[in-house]
GROMACS .gro file of C-alpha atoms in nm:
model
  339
    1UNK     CA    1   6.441   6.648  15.196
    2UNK     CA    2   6.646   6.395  15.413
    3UNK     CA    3   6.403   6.070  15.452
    4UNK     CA    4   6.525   5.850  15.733
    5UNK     CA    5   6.741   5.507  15.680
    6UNK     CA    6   6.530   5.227  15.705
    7UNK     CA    7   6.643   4.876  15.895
    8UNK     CA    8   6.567   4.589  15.691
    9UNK     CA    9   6.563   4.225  15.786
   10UNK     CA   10   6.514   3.923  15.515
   11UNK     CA   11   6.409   3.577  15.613
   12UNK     CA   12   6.556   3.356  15.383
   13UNK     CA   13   6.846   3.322  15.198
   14UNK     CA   14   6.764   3.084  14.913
   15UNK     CA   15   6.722   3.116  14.548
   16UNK     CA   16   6.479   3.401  14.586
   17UNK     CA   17   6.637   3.545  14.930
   18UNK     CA   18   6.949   3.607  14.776
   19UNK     CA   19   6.804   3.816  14.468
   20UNK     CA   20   6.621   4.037  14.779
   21UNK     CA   21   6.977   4.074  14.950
   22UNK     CA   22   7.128   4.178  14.637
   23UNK     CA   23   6.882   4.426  14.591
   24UNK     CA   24   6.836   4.525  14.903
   25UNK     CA   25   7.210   4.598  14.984
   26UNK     CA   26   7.193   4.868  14.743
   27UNK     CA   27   6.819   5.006  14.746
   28UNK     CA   28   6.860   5.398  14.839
   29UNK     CA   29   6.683   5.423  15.227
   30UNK     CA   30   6.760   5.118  15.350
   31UNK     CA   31   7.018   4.916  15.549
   32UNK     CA   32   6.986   4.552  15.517
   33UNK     CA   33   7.128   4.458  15.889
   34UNK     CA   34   6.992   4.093  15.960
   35UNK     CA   35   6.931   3.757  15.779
   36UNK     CA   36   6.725   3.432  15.921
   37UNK     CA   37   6.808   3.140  15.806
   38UNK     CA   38   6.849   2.810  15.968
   39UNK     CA   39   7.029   2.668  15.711
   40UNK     CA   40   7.314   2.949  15.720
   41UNK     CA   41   7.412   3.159  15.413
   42UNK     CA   42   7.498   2.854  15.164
   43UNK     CA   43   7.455   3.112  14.880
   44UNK     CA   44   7.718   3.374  15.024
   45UNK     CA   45   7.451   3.639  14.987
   46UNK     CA   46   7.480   3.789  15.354
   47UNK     CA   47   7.763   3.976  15.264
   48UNK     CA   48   7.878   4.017  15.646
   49UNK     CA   49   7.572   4.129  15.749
   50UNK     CA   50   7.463   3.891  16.113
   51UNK     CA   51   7.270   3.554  16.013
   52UNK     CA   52   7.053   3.420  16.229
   53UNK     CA   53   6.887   3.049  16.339
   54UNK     CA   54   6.498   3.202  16.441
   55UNK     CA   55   6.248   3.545  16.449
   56UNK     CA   56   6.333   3.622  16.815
   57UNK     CA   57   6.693   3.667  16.734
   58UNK     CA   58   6.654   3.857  16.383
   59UNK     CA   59   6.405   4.084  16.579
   60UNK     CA   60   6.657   4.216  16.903
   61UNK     CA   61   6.875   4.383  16.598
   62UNK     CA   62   6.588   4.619  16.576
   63UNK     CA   63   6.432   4.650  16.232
   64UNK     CA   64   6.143   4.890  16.053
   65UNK     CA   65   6.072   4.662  15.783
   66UNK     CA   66   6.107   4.245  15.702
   67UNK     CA   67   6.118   4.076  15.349
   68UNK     CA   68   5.934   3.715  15.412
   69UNK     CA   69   6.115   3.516  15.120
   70UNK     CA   70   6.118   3.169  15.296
   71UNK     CA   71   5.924   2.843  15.200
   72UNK     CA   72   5.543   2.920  15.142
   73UNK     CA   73   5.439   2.679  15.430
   74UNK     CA   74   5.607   2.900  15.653
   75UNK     CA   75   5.462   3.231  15.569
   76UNK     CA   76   5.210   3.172  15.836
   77UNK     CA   77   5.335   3.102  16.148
   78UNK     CA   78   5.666   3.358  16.050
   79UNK     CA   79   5.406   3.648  15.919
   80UNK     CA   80   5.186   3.647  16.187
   81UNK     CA   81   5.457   3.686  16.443
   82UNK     CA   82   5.565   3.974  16.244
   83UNK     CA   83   5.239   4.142  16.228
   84UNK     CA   84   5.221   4.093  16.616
   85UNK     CA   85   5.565   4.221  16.635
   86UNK     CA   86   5.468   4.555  16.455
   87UNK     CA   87   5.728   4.510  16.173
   88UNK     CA   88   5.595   4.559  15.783
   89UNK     CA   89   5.639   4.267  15.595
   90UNK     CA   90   5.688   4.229  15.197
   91UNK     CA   91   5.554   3.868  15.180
   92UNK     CA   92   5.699   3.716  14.861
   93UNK     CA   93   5.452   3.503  14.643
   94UNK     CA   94   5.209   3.359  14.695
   95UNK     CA   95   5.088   3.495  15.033
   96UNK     CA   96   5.033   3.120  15.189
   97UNK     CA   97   5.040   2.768  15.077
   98UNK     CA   98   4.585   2.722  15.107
   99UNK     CA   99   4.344   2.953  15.150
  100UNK     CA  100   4.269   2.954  15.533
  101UNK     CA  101   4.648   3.054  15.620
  102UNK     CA  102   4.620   3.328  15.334
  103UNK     CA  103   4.285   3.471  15.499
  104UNK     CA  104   4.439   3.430  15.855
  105UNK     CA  105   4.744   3.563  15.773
  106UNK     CA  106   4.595   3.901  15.602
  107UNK     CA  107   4.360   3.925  15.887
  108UNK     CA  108   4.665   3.928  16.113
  109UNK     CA  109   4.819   4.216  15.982
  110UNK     CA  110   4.493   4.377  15.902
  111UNK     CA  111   4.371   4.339  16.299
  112UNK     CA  112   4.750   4.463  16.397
  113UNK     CA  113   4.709   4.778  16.129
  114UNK     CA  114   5.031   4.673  16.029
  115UNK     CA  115   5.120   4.722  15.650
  116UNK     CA  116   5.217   4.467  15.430
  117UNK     CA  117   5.215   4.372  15.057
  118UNK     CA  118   5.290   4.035  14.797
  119UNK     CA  119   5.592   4.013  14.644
  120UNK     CA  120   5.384   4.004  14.276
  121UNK     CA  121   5.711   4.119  14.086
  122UNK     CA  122   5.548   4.100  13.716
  123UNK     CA  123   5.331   4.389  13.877
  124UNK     CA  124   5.674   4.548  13.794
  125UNK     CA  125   5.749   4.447  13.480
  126UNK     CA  126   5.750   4.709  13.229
  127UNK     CA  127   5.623   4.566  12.947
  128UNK     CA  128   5.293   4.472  13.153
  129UNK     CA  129   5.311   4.854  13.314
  130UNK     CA  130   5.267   5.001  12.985
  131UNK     CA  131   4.998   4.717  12.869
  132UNK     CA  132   4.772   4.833  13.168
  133UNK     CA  133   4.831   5.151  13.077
  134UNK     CA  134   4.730   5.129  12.745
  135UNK     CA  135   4.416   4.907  12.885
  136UNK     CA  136   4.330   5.163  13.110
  137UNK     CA  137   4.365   5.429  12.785
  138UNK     CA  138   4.112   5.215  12.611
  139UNK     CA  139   4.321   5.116  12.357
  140UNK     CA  140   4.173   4.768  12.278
  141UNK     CA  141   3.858   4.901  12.329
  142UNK     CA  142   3.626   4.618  12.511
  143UNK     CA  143   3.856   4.286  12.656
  144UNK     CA  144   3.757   3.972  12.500
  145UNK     CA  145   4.034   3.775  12.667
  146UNK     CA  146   4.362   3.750  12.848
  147UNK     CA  147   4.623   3.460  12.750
  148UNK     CA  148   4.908   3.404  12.948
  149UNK     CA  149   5.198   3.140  12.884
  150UNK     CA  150   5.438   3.066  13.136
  151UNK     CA  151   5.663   2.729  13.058
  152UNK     CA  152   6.004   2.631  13.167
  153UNK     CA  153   6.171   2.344  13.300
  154UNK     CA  154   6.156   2.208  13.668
  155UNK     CA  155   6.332   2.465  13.910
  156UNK     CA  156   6.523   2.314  14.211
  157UNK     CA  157   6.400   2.574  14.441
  158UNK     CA  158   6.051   2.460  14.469
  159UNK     CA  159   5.989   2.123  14.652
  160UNK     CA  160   5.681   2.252  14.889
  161UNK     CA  161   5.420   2.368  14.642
  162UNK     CA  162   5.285   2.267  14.277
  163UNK     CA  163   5.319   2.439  13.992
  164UNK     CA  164   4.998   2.624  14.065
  165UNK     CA  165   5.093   2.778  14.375
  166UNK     CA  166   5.456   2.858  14.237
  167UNK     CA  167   5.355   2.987  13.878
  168UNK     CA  168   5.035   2.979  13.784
  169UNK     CA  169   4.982   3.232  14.079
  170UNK     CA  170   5.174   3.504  13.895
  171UNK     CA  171   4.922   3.483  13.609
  172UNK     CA  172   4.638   3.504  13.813
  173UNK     CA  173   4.727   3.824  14.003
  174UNK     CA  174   4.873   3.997  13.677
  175UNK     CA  175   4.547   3.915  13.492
  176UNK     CA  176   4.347   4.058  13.781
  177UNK     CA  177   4.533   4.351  13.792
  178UNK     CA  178   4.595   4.458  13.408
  179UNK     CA  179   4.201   4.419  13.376
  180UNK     CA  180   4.126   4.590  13.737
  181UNK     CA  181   3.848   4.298  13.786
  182UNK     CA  182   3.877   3.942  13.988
  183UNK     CA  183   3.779   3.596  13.861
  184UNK     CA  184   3.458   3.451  13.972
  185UNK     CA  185   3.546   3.093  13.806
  186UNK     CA  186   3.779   2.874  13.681
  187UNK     CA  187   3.827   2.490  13.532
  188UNK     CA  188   4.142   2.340  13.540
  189UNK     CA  189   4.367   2.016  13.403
  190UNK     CA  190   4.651   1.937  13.587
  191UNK     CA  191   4.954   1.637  13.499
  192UNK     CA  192   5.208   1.506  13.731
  193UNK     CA  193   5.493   1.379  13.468
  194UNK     CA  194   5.786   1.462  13.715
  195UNK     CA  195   5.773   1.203  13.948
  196UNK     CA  196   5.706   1.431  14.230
  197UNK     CA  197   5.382   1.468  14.431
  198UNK     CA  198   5.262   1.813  14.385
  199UNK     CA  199   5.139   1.891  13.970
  200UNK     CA  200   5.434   2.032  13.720
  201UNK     CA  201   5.149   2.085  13.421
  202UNK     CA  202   4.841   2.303  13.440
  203UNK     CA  203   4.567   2.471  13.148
  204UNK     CA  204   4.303   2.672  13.310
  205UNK     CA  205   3.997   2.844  13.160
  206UNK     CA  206   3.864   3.148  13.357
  207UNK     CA  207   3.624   3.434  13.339
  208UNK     CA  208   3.618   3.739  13.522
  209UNK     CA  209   3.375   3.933  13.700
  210UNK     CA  210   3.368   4.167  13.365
  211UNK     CA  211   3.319   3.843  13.123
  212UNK     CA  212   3.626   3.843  13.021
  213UNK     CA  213   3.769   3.521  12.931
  214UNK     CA  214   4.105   3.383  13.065
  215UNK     CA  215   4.388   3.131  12.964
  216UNK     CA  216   4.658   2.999  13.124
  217UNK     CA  217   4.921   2.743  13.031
  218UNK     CA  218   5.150   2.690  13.257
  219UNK     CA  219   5.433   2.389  13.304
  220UNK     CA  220   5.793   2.285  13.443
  221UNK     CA  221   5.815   2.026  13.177
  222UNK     CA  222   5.922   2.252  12.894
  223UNK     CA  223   6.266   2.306  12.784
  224UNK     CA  224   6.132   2.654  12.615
  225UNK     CA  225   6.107   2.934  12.879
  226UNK     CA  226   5.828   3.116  12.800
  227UNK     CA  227   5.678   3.406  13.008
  228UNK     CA  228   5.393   3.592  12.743
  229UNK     CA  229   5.024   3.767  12.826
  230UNK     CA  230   4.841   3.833  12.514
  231UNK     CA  231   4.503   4.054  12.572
  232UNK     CA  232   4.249   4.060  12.285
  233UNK     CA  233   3.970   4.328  12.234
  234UNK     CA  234   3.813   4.511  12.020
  235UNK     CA  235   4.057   4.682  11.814
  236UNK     CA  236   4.335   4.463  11.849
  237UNK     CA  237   4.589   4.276  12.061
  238UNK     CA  238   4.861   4.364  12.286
  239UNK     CA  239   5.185   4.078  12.366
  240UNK     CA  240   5.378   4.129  12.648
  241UNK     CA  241   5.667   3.946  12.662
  242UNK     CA  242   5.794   3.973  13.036
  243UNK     CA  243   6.131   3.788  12.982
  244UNK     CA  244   6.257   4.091  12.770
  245UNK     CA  245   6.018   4.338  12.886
  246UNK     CA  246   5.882   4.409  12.525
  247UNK     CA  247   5.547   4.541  12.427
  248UNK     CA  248   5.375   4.487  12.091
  249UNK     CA  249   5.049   4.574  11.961
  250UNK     CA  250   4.872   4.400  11.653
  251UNK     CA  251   4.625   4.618  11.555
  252UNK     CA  252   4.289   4.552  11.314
  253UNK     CA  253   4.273   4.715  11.017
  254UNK     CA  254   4.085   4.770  10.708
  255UNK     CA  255   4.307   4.653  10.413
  256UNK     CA  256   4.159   4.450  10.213
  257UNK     CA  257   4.352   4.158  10.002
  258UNK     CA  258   4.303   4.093   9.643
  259UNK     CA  259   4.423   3.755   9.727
  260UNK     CA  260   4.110   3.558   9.688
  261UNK     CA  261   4.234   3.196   9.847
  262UNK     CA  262   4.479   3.435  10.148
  263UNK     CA  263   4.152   3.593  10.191
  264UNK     CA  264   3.900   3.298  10.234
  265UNK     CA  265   4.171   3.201  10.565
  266UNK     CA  266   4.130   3.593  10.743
  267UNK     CA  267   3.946   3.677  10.975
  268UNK     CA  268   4.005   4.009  11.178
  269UNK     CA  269   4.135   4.239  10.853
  270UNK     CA  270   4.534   4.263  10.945
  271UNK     CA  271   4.687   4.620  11.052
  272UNK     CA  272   4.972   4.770  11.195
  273UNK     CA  273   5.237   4.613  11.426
  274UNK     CA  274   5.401   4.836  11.668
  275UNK     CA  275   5.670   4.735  11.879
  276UNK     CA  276   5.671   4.990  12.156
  277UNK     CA  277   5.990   5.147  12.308
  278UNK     CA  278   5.979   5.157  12.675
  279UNK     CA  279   6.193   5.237  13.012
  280UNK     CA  280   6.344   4.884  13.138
  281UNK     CA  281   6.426   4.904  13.538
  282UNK     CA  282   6.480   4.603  13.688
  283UNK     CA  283   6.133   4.450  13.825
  284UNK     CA  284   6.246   4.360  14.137
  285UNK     CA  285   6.438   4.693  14.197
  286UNK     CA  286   6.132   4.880  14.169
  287UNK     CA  287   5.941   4.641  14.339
  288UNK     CA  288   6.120   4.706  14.718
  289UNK     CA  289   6.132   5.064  14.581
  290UNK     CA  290   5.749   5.035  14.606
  291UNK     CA  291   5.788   4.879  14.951
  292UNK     CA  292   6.020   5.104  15.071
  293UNK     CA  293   5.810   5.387  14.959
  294UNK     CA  294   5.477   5.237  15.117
  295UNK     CA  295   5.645   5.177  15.459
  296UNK     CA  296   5.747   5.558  15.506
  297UNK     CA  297   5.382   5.617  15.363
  298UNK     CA  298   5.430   5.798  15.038
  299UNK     CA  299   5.211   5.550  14.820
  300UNK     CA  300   5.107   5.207  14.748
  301UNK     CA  301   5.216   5.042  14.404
  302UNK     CA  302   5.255   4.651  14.536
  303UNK     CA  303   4.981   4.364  14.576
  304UNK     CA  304   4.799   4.401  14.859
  305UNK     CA  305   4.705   4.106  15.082
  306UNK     CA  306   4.362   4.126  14.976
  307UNK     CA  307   4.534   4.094  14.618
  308UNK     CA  308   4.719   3.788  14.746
  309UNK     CA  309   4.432   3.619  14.887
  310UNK     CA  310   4.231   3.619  14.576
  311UNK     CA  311   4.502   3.485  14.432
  312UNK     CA  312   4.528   3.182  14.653
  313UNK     CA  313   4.150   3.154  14.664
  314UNK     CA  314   4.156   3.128  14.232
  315UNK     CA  315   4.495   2.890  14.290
  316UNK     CA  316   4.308   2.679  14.492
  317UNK     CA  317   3.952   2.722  14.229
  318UNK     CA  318   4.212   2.572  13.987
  319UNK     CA  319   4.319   2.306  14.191
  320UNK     CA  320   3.974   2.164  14.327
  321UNK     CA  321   3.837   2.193  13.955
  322UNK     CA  322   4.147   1.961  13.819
  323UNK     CA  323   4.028   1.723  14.060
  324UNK     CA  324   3.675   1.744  14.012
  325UNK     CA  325   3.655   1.809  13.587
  326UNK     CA  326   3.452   2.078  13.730
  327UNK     CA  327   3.423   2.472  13.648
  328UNK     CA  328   3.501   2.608  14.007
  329UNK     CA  329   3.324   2.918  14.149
  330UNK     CA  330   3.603   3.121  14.281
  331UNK     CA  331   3.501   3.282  14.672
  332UNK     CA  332   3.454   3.647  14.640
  333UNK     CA  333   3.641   3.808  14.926
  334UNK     CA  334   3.325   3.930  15.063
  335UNK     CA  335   3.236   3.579  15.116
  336UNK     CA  336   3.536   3.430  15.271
  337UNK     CA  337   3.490   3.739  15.546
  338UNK     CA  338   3.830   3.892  15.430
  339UNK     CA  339   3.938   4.183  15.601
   0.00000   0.00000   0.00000
């Protein structure tokens, strides 16, 4: 069955834009055939294809779908015009900089019926893939608690948004979705030891509308890149380790030790540790595979901007309870009148 060619634009062509343009140029079903950019295509990532100075211009080339990949304060004004426009829109993380441009933004598209998803790319990792498969297999049993580490030094890219909005965002939306719940609170320390205004340090302690128990360490201050979720339940633990895209379970056992003094120390009896072999596609490959596949209406695998508003909503929890040394209720979406 022939499926028709479909005419992509991408605003942006920075760090991230130039990762979508490299993908996109080859993604079966689609023609990338416009760039915006004011700043021009420093990165060489065009590759010929016409780059233009504003939304008007990027629109007359005709297109079926956009990829928003600009700076997050601009998601607003340049999604809403899209949504207005009638063109679906792959908004890349998160879906706005505070929580009343997330909600007006999703309302937008929602009130224009036009689709659209969040660029959540570990929602395409495989190693978390098969852990929420295996979560949704009952494999742990009942979920005590979700850990996630994600550390690294300071990335040039960012200059608009803290570390909460940039990173810590990612952990929130992959916890909600391995564990198919939301969080209803969250308390939060932040540290600015950058020299730059917005924070580069956070640990957050959440729960989840299930109980469930959530930790998050986050940083740009770290010269170890680390990008781990560990989930704990009853029978065991799963580590996903989304820089390689490896998947390892620790399971309980019932061994015992004859080692009085090793013994005194354990807690959970130790059993077996399986390193799982799975497929590896690149994340963001099958994430605009999703995209692609959601615009000609065949399913819908990506975040939704209901998904990305909660997200922002337990971003911003995080922030107001750093400030306050405060747990912070995080807004159900029923309450914040999301569409």
């Amino acid at each position: 069955m022939n499926t028709p060619t479909l005419r992509v634009g991408l605003i942006g062509l920075g760090r991230m834009g130039r990762h979508h343009a490299r993908v996109l140029r080859t993604l079966d079903g689609t023609e990338l055939v416009g760039a915006l950019d004011p700043h021009g295509d420093r990165y060489r990532a065009a590759d010929g294809i016409p780059v233009v100075a504003d939304l008007d211009a990027l629109l007359r080339i005709g297109l079926d779908y956009a990829v928003l990949a600009c700076p997050t304060l601009l998601h607003e004004a340049l999604g809403t015009a899209l949504a207005a426009a009638g063109v679906p829109t792959l908004v890349e993380k998160p879906l706005a900089g505070d929580p009343n441009s997330a909600r007006r933004l999703a309302q937008a598209f929602h009130t224009a019926a036009v689709p659209a998803a969040v660029g959540y790319i570990e929602r395409f990792n495989p190693a978390l893939i098969a852990l929420r498969q295996r979560l949704e297999a009952g494999q742990l049993g009942n979920v005590f608690s979700v850990a996630t580490r994600r550390t690294g030094p300071y990335p040039a890219r960012i200059t608009d948004v803290g570390v909460i909005h940039d990173l810590t965002t990612h952990d929130l939306d992959l916890t909600a979705w391995i564990s198919n719940t939301r969080y209803t609170s969250i308390a939060a320390r932040t540290a600015h030891r950058s020299g730059r205004p917005h924070e580069d340090l956070l640990v957050a302690l959440g729960q989840l509308t299930d109980g469930t128990i959530t930790h998050h360490q986050v940083n740009w201050v770290s010269p170890l890149k680390e990008r781990t979720t560990v989930v704990t339940g009853d029978h065991g633990i799963l580590v996903a380790d989304t820089l390689t895209a490896n998947l390892s379970y620790w399971a309980n056992g019932s061994t015992r030790t004859q080692w009085e003094a090793l013994a005194a120390f354990r807690g959970v009896t130790e059993g077996d540790v399986t390193r799982y072999a799975i497929p590896k596609q690149e994340p963001l490959v099958a994430e605009h595979e999703a995209f692609r596949d959601m615009v000609l209406g065949h399913s819908h695998r990506n975040a939704t901007l209901r998904d990305g508003l909660h997200a922002v909503l337990a971003a911003h929890a995080s922030l107001q309870a750093s400030r306050s040394g405060a747990t912070t209720a995080v807004p159900s979406l029923i309450d914040v009148g999301a569409a």
